């Protein structure tokens, strides 16, 4: 008979769930079993800290209390609620999936149907199915990868698909059969997430407080600090952007308006409004790129200021120029003139916040 491995102990999930039931955070999405609400919270929590999500979640639920109200709302209203939360494709997919759900006649109840919705991958499908329906599915995100790789002292690169499969296998093997939400898959999924968020954190995990300290192979072998193993992240790409503030006086009222551009639906900041800009390294290159990319003839007349924004894999260094239009912008719904009040209503990503503030109070910024 092969010997049972010492670590982790066979029933570690029982100790984990016992700890969770005694000691977990009271979060708004933990007070419901409504799959719609759990789904929205899971989408908001992707790449975003819990503290940042709580306020957005509450407002979203006030504005769109059920899947029907979300499906009926215009996309711009949904994006407006999302403003500042980042990764806007999440909001667009949420809106699209809400319409799919209404077409299905209600929130789906099988894993496969949930997984087929727009913007839902293995992780979210597993999370919604296990948390809302207490059904057996693994939900493996970055937190869970870290916890399990330490628990098993797993020394492979966790970003590799084979590692994810292995870890998902261990998580799945230990899904408890309990039929109550407090003992079954619902509690297990949330307990793993909670342990990763509160105890088995990336730096300085609180092993002395961990319900799995007697199970943890990394702790027993003294290798906690080396886990999880990750290959080097790609370096952030620095991009030089030239932004043109093109202004005119509103016919009639004489108010100042700025030319705005709606970005392509696909790609970075897809579908959002921006102060038009191009990758360039001089005002002359900017002028040529505006003409080539959009058929927009402009004349840069003065440098205003520099600003920057860091995305996950790129870093925009933006030179903001005042520019004059040499002819009218293309007649398309991708372009519009907007005064500062209208800009405040538009979905403009935080990358452009400093520019928006400048236009609202240009003198103040110049004094800084
Ligand atoms: S004992 Fe430490 S390393 Fe192991 S699971 Fe708990 S917190 Fe993580």
CSV table of C-alpha atoms and ligand atoms in Angstrom, one decimal:
chain,number,residue,atom,x,y,z
A,1,UNK,CA,0.0,0.0,0.0
A,2,UNK,CA,1.5,3.4,-0.9
A,3,UNK,CA,1.7,5.7,2.1
A,4,UNK,CA,-0.7,8.7,2.3
A,5,UNK,CA,1.3,11.9,1.8
A,6,UNK,CA,1.6,13.9,5.0
A,7,UNK,CA,0.8,17.2,3.4
A,8,UNK,CA,-1.7,18.5,2.8
A,9,UNK,CA,-3.9,16.5,5.2
A,10,UNK,CA,-6.7,14.6,3.4
A,11,UNK,CA,-9.6,16.7,4.7
A,12,UNK,CA,-8.1,20.1,4.6
A,13,UNK,CA,-11.3,21.5,3.0
A,14,UNK,CA,-13.2,20.8,6.2
A,15,UNK,CA,-10.8,22.9,8.3
A,16,UNK,CA,-10.9,25.6,5.7
A,17,UNK,CA,-14.7,25.7,5.7
A,18,UNK,CA,-14.9,25.6,9.5
A,19,UNK,CA,-12.6,28.7,9.6
A,20,UNK,CA,-14.6,30.5,6.9
A,21,UNK,CA,-17.9,30.0,8.6
A,22,UNK,CA,-16.6,31.5,11.8
A,23,UNK,CA,-14.5,34.3,10.4
A,24,UNK,CA,-15.3,35.9,7.1
A,25,UNK,CA,-15.9,39.4,5.9
A,26,UNK,CA,-19.5,40.6,5.5
A,27,UNK,CA,-19.5,41.8,1.9
A,28,UNK,CA,-22.7,43.0,0.1
A,29,UNK,CA,-22.6,40.2,-2.4
A,30,UNK,CA,-22.3,37.6,0.3
A,31,UNK,CA,-25.8,38.5,1.6
A,32,UNK,CA,-27.5,37.1,-1.5
A,33,UNK,CA,-28.0,33.9,-3.4
A,34,UNK,CA,-29.3,35.8,-6.5
A,35,UNK,CA,-27.1,34.5,-9.4
A,36,UNK,CA,-27.4,37.9,-11.2
A,37,UNK,CA,-25.9,39.8,-8.2
A,38,UNK,CA,-23.2,37.2,-7.6
A,39,UNK,CA,-22.3,37.3,-11.3
A,40,UNK,CA,-22.1,41.1,-11.3
A,41,UNK,CA,-19.9,41.1,-8.2
A,42,UNK,CA,-17.6,38.4,-9.7
A,43,UNK,CA,-17.1,40.5,-12.9
A,44,UNK,CA,-16.4,43.7,-10.9
A,45,UNK,CA,-13.9,41.9,-8.7
A,46,UNK,CA,-11.8,40.7,-11.6
A,47,UNK,CA,-8.5,42.6,-11.4
A,48,UNK,CA,-10.0,45.0,-8.8
A,49,UNK,CA,-9.7,45.3,-5.1
A,50,UNK,CA,-12.7,44.5,-2.9
A,51,UNK,CA,-12.7,47.9,-1.2
A,52,UNK,CA,-12.8,49.6,-4.6
A,53,UNK,CA,-15.7,47.4,-5.8
A,54,UNK,CA,-18.1,47.9,-2.9
A,55,UNK,CA,-19.3,51.4,-3.8
A,56,UNK,CA,-19.6,50.6,-7.5
A,57,UNK,CA,-21.5,47.4,-6.7
A,58,UNK,CA,-24.0,49.2,-4.5
A,59,UNK,CA,-24.7,51.9,-7.1
A,60,UNK,CA,-24.9,49.4,-9.9
A,61,UNK,CA,-27.5,47.4,-7.9
A,62,UNK,CA,-29.6,50.5,-7.3
A,63,UNK,CA,-29.5,51.4,-10.9
A,64,UNK,CA,-29.9,47.9,-12.3
A,65,UNK,CA,-31.5,45.8,-9.6
A,66,UNK,CA,-32.2,42.8,-11.9
A,67,UNK,CA,-31.0,41.4,-15.2
A,68,UNK,CA,-34.0,42.8,-17.0
A,69,UNK,CA,-33.2,46.4,-16.0
A,70,UNK,CA,-29.6,45.9,-17.1
A,71,UNK,CA,-30.7,44.4,-20.4
A,72,UNK,CA,-33.0,47.3,-21.1
A,73,UNK,CA,-30.6,50.0,-20.3
A,74,UNK,CA,-28.6,51.8,-23.0
A,75,UNK,CA,-24.9,50.7,-23.0
A,76,UNK,CA,-23.8,54.3,-22.3
A,77,UNK,CA,-25.7,54.3,-19.0
A,78,UNK,CA,-24.0,51.1,-18.0
A,79,UNK,CA,-20.6,52.4,-19.0
A,80,UNK,CA,-21.3,55.6,-17.0
A,81,UNK,CA,-21.8,53.5,-13.8
A,82,UNK,CA,-18.6,51.7,-14.6
A,83,UNK,CA,-16.6,54.9,-15.0
A,84,UNK,CA,-13.3,54.7,-13.0
A,85,UNK,CA,-13.5,50.9,-12.4
A,86,UNK,CA,-11.4,50.2,-15.6
A,87,UNK,CA,-11.3,47.3,-18.0
A,88,UNK,CA,-14.5,48.5,-19.7
A,89,UNK,CA,-14.9,45.4,-21.8
A,90,UNK,CA,-16.2,43.8,-18.6
A,91,UNK,CA,-19.2,46.3,-18.6
A,92,UNK,CA,-19.9,45.8,-22.3
A,93,UNK,CA,-19.9,42.0,-21.9
A,94,UNK,CA,-22.1,42.3,-18.8
A,95,UNK,CA,-24.6,44.3,-20.8
A,96,UNK,CA,-24.5,41.9,-23.8
A,97,UNK,CA,-24.8,38.8,-21.5
A,98,UNK,CA,-27.8,40.4,-19.7
A,99,UNK,CA,-29.6,40.6,-23.1
A,100,UNK,CA,-28.6,36.9,-23.7
A,101,UNK,CA,-30.0,35.9,-20.3
A,102,UNK,CA,-33.3,37.7,-21.0
A,103,UNK,CA,-33.5,35.9,-24.4
A,104,UNK,CA,-32.9,32.6,-22.5
A,105,UNK,CA,-36.0,33.4,-20.4
A,106,UNK,CA,-34.0,33.9,-17.1
A,107,UNK,CA,-30.7,33.3,-15.4
A,108,UNK,CA,-29.3,29.9,-16.6
A,109,UNK,CA,-29.0,27.1,-14.1
A,110,UNK,CA,-26.4,24.8,-15.7
A,111,UNK,CA,-22.7,25.3,-15.8
A,112,UNK,CA,-22.5,25.0,-19.6
A,113,UNK,CA,-25.2,27.7,-20.1
A,114,UNK,CA,-23.6,30.0,-17.7
A,115,UNK,CA,-20.2,29.4,-19.3
A,116,UNK,CA,-21.7,30.2,-22.8
A,117,UNK,CA,-22.5,33.8,-21.8
A,118,UNK,CA,-20.5,36.7,-23.1
A,119,UNK,CA,-17.5,37.5,-21.0
A,120,UNK,CA,-17.8,34.4,-18.8
A,121,UNK,CA,-14.8,32.1,-18.6
A,122,UNK,CA,-14.1,29.0,-16.5
A,123,UNK,CA,-13.4,30.9,-13.4
A,124,UNK,CA,-16.6,33.1,-13.4
A,125,UNK,CA,-18.8,30.2,-14.5
A,126,UNK,CA,-17.4,28.1,-11.6
A,127,UNK,CA,-17.8,30.9,-9.1
A,128,UNK,CA,-21.4,31.7,-10.0
A,129,UNK,CA,-22.5,28.0,-10.3
A,130,UNK,CA,-20.9,27.1,-7.0
A,131,UNK,CA,-21.8,30.2,-5.0
A,132,UNK,CA,-25.3,30.9,-6.2
A,133,UNK,CA,-26.5,27.3,-6.7
A,134,UNK,CA,-24.1,25.4,-4.4
A,135,UNK,CA,-23.1,23.1,-7.2
A,136,UNK,CA,-19.8,21.4,-7.6
A,137,UNK,CA,-17.5,23.5,-9.8
A,138,UNK,CA,-13.9,24.8,-9.2
A,139,UNK,CA,-13.3,28.5,-9.4
A,140,UNK,CA,-9.6,29.0,-9.8
A,141,UNK,CA,-8.3,32.6,-9.9
A,142,UNK,CA,-5.0,34.1,-8.9
A,143,UNK,CA,-5.8,33.9,-5.2
A,144,UNK,CA,-6.6,30.2,-5.4
A,145,UNK,CA,-3.6,29.4,-7.5
A,146,UNK,CA,-1.4,31.0,-4.8
A,147,UNK,CA,-3.1,29.2,-1.9
A,148,UNK,CA,-3.0,25.7,-3.6
A,149,UNK,CA,0.5,26.1,-4.9
A,150,UNK,CA,1.7,26.7,-1.3
A,151,UNK,CA,-0.5,24.1,0.2
A,152,UNK,CA,1.0,21.5,-2.1
A,153,UNK,CA,4.4,23.1,-2.4
A,154,UNK,CA,3.9,23.1,-6.1
A,155,UNK,CA,7.1,24.3,-7.8
A,156,UNK,CA,5.9,24.7,-11.4
A,157,UNK,CA,5.2,28.0,-13.1
A,158,UNK,CA,1.5,28.7,-12.2
A,159,UNK,CA,1.0,30.8,-15.4
A,160,UNK,CA,1.5,27.6,-17.5
A,161,UNK,CA,-1.8,25.9,-18.6
A,162,UNK,CA,-0.6,22.6,-17.3
A,163,UNK,CA,-0.1,24.1,-13.8
A,164,UNK,CA,-3.6,25.6,-13.9
A,165,UNK,CA,-5.0,22.2,-14.9
A,166,UNK,CA,-3.1,20.4,-12.1
A,167,UNK,CA,-4.3,23.0,-9.5
A,168,UNK,CA,-7.9,22.9,-10.8
A,169,UNK,CA,-7.7,19.1,-10.4
A,170,UNK,CA,-6.7,19.4,-6.7
A,171,UNK,CA,-9.4,22.0,-6.1
A,172,UNK,CA,-12.0,19.8,-7.8
A,173,UNK,CA,-11.0,16.7,-5.9
A,174,UNK,CA,-11.7,18.4,-2.6
A,175,UNK,CA,-15.1,20.0,-3.4
A,176,UNK,CA,-17.2,18.9,-0.4
A,177,UNK,CA,-20.5,17.1,-1.2
A,178,UNK,CA,-22.5,19.1,1.4
A,179,UNK,CA,-26.0,20.0,0.2
A,180,UNK,CA,-26.2,23.1,2.5
A,181,UNK,CA,-24.7,26.3,1.4
A,182,UNK,CA,-22.7,26.5,4.7
A,183,UNK,CA,-21.0,23.1,4.1
A,184,UNK,CA,-21.0,22.5,0.4
A,185,UNK,CA,-19.4,24.0,-2.7
A,186,UNK,CA,-20.7,27.5,-2.0
A,187,UNK,CA,-18.7,27.8,1.3
A,188,UNK,CA,-15.7,26.0,-0.2
A,189,UNK,CA,-15.3,28.4,-3.1
A,190,UNK,CA,-15.7,31.4,-1.0
A,191,UNK,CA,-13.4,30.0,1.8
A,192,UNK,CA,-10.6,29.5,-0.7
A,193,UNK,CA,-11.0,33.0,-2.0
A,194,UNK,CA,-11.2,34.5,1.5
A,195,UNK,CA,-8.1,32.6,2.6
A,196,UNK,CA,-6.2,34.0,-0.4
A,197,UNK,CA,-7.4,37.5,0.2
A,198,UNK,CA,-7.0,37.7,4.0
A,199,UNK,CA,-4.4,35.1,5.2
A,200,UNK,CA,-2.4,33.5,2.4
A,201,UNK,CA,-1.6,36.9,0.8
A,202,UNK,CA,1.1,37.4,-1.8
A,203,UNK,CA,3.7,39.0,0.6
A,204,UNK,CA,4.1,38.0,4.2
A,205,UNK,CA,1.3,35.5,4.5
A,206,UNK,CA,-0.1,35.2,8.0
A,207,UNK,CA,0.7,31.5,8.4
A,208,UNK,CA,0.4,31.6,12.2
A,209,UNK,CA,-3.3,32.5,11.8
A,210,UNK,CA,-3.9,30.1,8.9
A,211,UNK,CA,-6.5,27.3,9.4
A,212,UNK,CA,-4.3,25.2,7.1
A,213,UNK,CA,-1.0,25.7,8.8
A,214,UNK,CA,-0.9,22.0,9.9
A,215,UNK,CA,-1.6,21.0,6.3
A,216,UNK,CA,0.6,23.3,4.4
A,217,UNK,CA,3.6,21.6,2.7
A,218,UNK,CA,5.3,24.9,1.8
A,219,UNK,CA,5.2,25.9,5.5
A,220,UNK,CA,6.6,22.5,6.6
A,221,UNK,CA,9.4,22.6,4.0
A,222,UNK,CA,10.2,26.3,4.6
A,223,UNK,CA,9.5,27.4,1.0
A,224,UNK,CA,6.5,29.7,1.5
A,225,UNK,CA,8.5,32.7,0.2
A,226,UNK,CA,9.5,31.0,-3.0
A,227,UNK,CA,5.9,30.2,-4.0
A,228,UNK,CA,4.0,30.6,-6.2
A,229,UNK,CA,6.5,30.4,-9.1
A,230,UNK,CA,5.8,32.8,-11.9
A,231,UNK,CA,7.8,33.4,-15.0
A,232,UNK,CA,8.8,37.0,-15.5
A,233,UNK,CA,6.1,39.3,-16.5
A,234,UNK,CA,6.4,41.0,-19.9
A,235,UNK,CA,8.0,44.5,-19.5
A,236,UNK,CA,5.6,47.4,-19.8
A,237,UNK,CA,5.8,49.1,-23.1
A,238,UNK,CA,6.4,52.8,-23.1
A,239,UNK,CA,4.3,54.6,-25.7
A,240,UNK,CA,4.7,58.3,-26.7
A,241,UNK,CA,1.2,59.7,-27.4
A,242,UNK,CA,0.4,63.1,-28.8
A,243,UNK,CA,-3.0,64.4,-27.8
A,244,UNK,CA,-4.7,67.3,-29.7
A,245,UNK,CA,-7.2,69.6,-27.9
A,246,UNK,CA,-9.1,71.0,-30.8
A,247,UNK,CA,-11.6,73.6,-29.8
A,248,UNK,CA,-14.2,75.8,-31.3
A,249,UNK,CA,-16.9,78.2,-30.2
A,250,UNK,CA,-20.3,76.7,-30.1
A,251,UNK,CA,-22.5,78.3,-32.8
A,252,UNK,CA,-25.1,80.4,-31.1
A,253,UNK,CA,-24.0,80.3,-27.4
A,254,UNK,CA,-20.3,80.9,-28.0
A,255,UNK,CA,-19.4,78.3,-25.4
A,256,UNK,CA,-16.1,76.5,-25.9
A,257,UNK,CA,-16.4,73.0,-27.3
A,258,UNK,CA,-13.7,70.3,-27.7
A,259,UNK,CA,-13.6,67.7,-30.4
A,260,UNK,CA,-14.0,64.2,-29.0
A,261,UNK,CA,-13.4,60.9,-30.6
A,262,UNK,CA,-15.0,57.6,-29.8
A,263,UNK,CA,-12.4,54.7,-29.8
A,264,UNK,CA,-12.9,51.6,-31.8
A,265,UNK,CA,-15.1,49.0,-30.1
A,266,UNK,CA,-12.3,46.5,-30.1
A,267,UNK,CA,-9.0,46.9,-28.2
A,268,UNK,CA,-7.8,49.2,-25.4
A,269,UNK,CA,-10.5,51.5,-24.0
A,270,UNK,CA,-12.8,50.2,-26.7
A,271,UNK,CA,-15.9,52.3,-27.4
A,272,UNK,CA,-15.0,55.1,-24.9
A,273,UNK,CA,-14.6,58.8,-25.7
A,274,UNK,CA,-11.2,60.3,-25.8
A,275,UNK,CA,-9.4,63.5,-26.6
A,276,UNK,CA,-8.0,62.4,-30.0
A,277,UNK,CA,-4.4,61.3,-29.9
A,278,UNK,CA,-2.0,59.2,-31.9
A,279,UNK,CA,1.3,57.4,-31.3
A,280,UNK,CA,3.9,60.0,-32.4
A,281,UNK,CA,7.2,61.6,-31.4
A,282,UNK,CA,6.7,65.2,-32.6
A,283,UNK,CA,3.9,67.7,-33.4
A,284,UNK,CA,4.6,67.2,-37.1
A,285,UNK,CA,4.3,63.4,-36.8
A,286,UNK,CA,1.1,64.0,-34.9
A,287,UNK,CA,-0.3,66.2,-37.7
A,288,UNK,CA,0.5,63.6,-40.3
A,289,UNK,CA,-0.9,60.7,-38.3
A,290,UNK,CA,-4.2,62.5,-37.7
A,291,UNK,CA,-4.5,63.1,-41.5
A,292,UNK,CA,-3.5,59.5,-42.4
A,293,UNK,CA,-5.5,57.6,-39.7
A,294,UNK,CA,-8.7,59.7,-39.7
A,295,UNK,CA,-8.6,62.1,-42.5
A,296,UNK,CA,-8.6,64.9,-39.9
A,297,UNK,CA,-6.5,67.9,-40.9
A,298,UNK,CA,-5.2,69.8,-37.9
A,299,UNK,CA,-2.5,72.4,-37.1
A,300,UNK,CA,-0.8,72.0,-33.6
A,301,UNK,CA,-0.3,75.6,-32.3
A,302,UNK,CA,1.1,75.1,-28.8
A,303,UNK,CA,2.3,72.7,-26.2
A,304,UNK,CA,0.1,72.7,-23.0
A,305,UNK,CA,1.4,70.0,-20.6
A,306,UNK,CA,2.5,66.4,-20.2
A,307,UNK,CA,0.5,63.7,-18.5
A,308,UNK,CA,0.8,59.9,-18.3
A,309,UNK,CA,-1.2,56.8,-17.6
A,310,UNK,CA,-0.1,53.3,-16.8
A,311,UNK,CA,-2.1,50.4,-18.1
A,312,UNK,CA,-1.4,46.7,-17.4
A,313,UNK,CA,1.1,46.2,-20.2
A,314,UNK,CA,1.7,49.7,-21.5
A,315,UNK,CA,2.5,53.1,-20.3
A,316,UNK,CA,1.3,56.2,-22.2
A,317,UNK,CA,3.4,59.3,-22.0
A,318,UNK,CA,1.1,62.0,-23.4
A,319,UNK,CA,2.1,65.4,-24.8
A,320,UNK,CA,-1.0,67.5,-24.9
A,321,UNK,CA,-1.1,70.2,-27.6
A,322,UNK,CA,-3.6,72.8,-28.5
A,323,UNK,CA,-4.5,72.4,-32.2
A,324,UNK,CA,-6.7,74.1,-34.7
A,325,UNK,CA,-8.9,72.3,-37.2
A,326,UNK,CA,-8.0,73.0,-40.8
A,327,UNK,CA,-11.3,71.6,-41.9
A,328,UNK,CA,-14.4,70.1,-40.4
A,329,UNK,CA,-14.0,66.6,-38.8
A,330,UNK,CA,-15.3,63.6,-40.7
A,331,UNK,CA,-19.1,63.3,-40.6
A,332,UNK,CA,-19.5,60.2,-38.4
A,333,UNK,CA,-20.8,59.2,-35.0
A,334,UNK,CA,-17.2,58.6,-34.0
A,335,UNK,CA,-16.7,62.4,-33.7
A,336,UNK,CA,-18.5,65.1,-31.8
A,337,UNK,CA,-18.0,68.5,-30.3
A,338,UNK,CA,-18.7,68.6,-26.6
A,339,UNK,CA,-18.6,71.4,-24.0
A,340,UNK,CA,-17.3,70.6,-20.5
A,341,UNK,CA,-20.8,69.8,-19.2
A,342,UNK,CA,-21.4,67.3,-21.9
A,343,UNK,CA,-17.9,65.8,-21.4
A,344,UNK,CA,-18.8,65.3,-17.7
A,345,UNK,CA,-21.7,63.0,-19.0
A,346,UNK,CA,-19.5,61.1,-21.5
A,347,UNK,CA,-17.6,57.9,-20.8
A,348,UNK,CA,-14.1,59.2,-20.7
A,349,UNK,CA,-11.4,56.9,-19.3
A,350,UNK,CA,-9.4,58.0,-16.3
A,351,UNK,CA,-6.3,58.1,-18.5
A,352,UNK,CA,-7.6,61.5,-19.6
A,353,UNK,CA,-8.7,62.8,-16.2
A,354,UNK,CA,-6.0,65.5,-16.1
A,355,UNK,CA,-7.0,66.7,-19.5
A,356,UNK,CA,-10.7,66.8,-18.5
A,357,UNK,CA,-9.7,68.8,-15.4
A,358,UNK,CA,-7.7,71.2,-17.4
A,359,UNK,CA,-10.6,71.9,-19.7
A,360,UNK,CA,-12.9,72.5,-16.8
A,361,UNK,CA,-10.5,74.8,-15.0
A,362,UNK,CA,-7.6,75.6,-17.3
A,363,UNK,CA,-6.2,78.5,-15.2
A,364,UNK,CA,-6.0,76.4,-12.1
A,365,UNK,CA,-3.8,73.8,-13.8
A,366,UNK,CA,-1.5,76.4,-15.3
A,367,UNK,CA,-0.8,77.7,-11.8
A,368,UNK,CA,0.2,74.3,-10.5
B,1,LIG,S1,0.2,28.1,6.1
B,1,LIG,FE1,0.9,30.0,5.2
B,1,LIG,S2,1.5,29.5,3.1
B,1,LIG,FE2,0.4,27.8,3.9
B,1,LIG,S3,-1.7,28.1,3.1
B,1,LIG,FE3,-1.6,29.0,5.2
B,1,LIG,S4,-1.0,31.1,4.9
B,1,LIG,FE4,-0.6,30.0,3.0
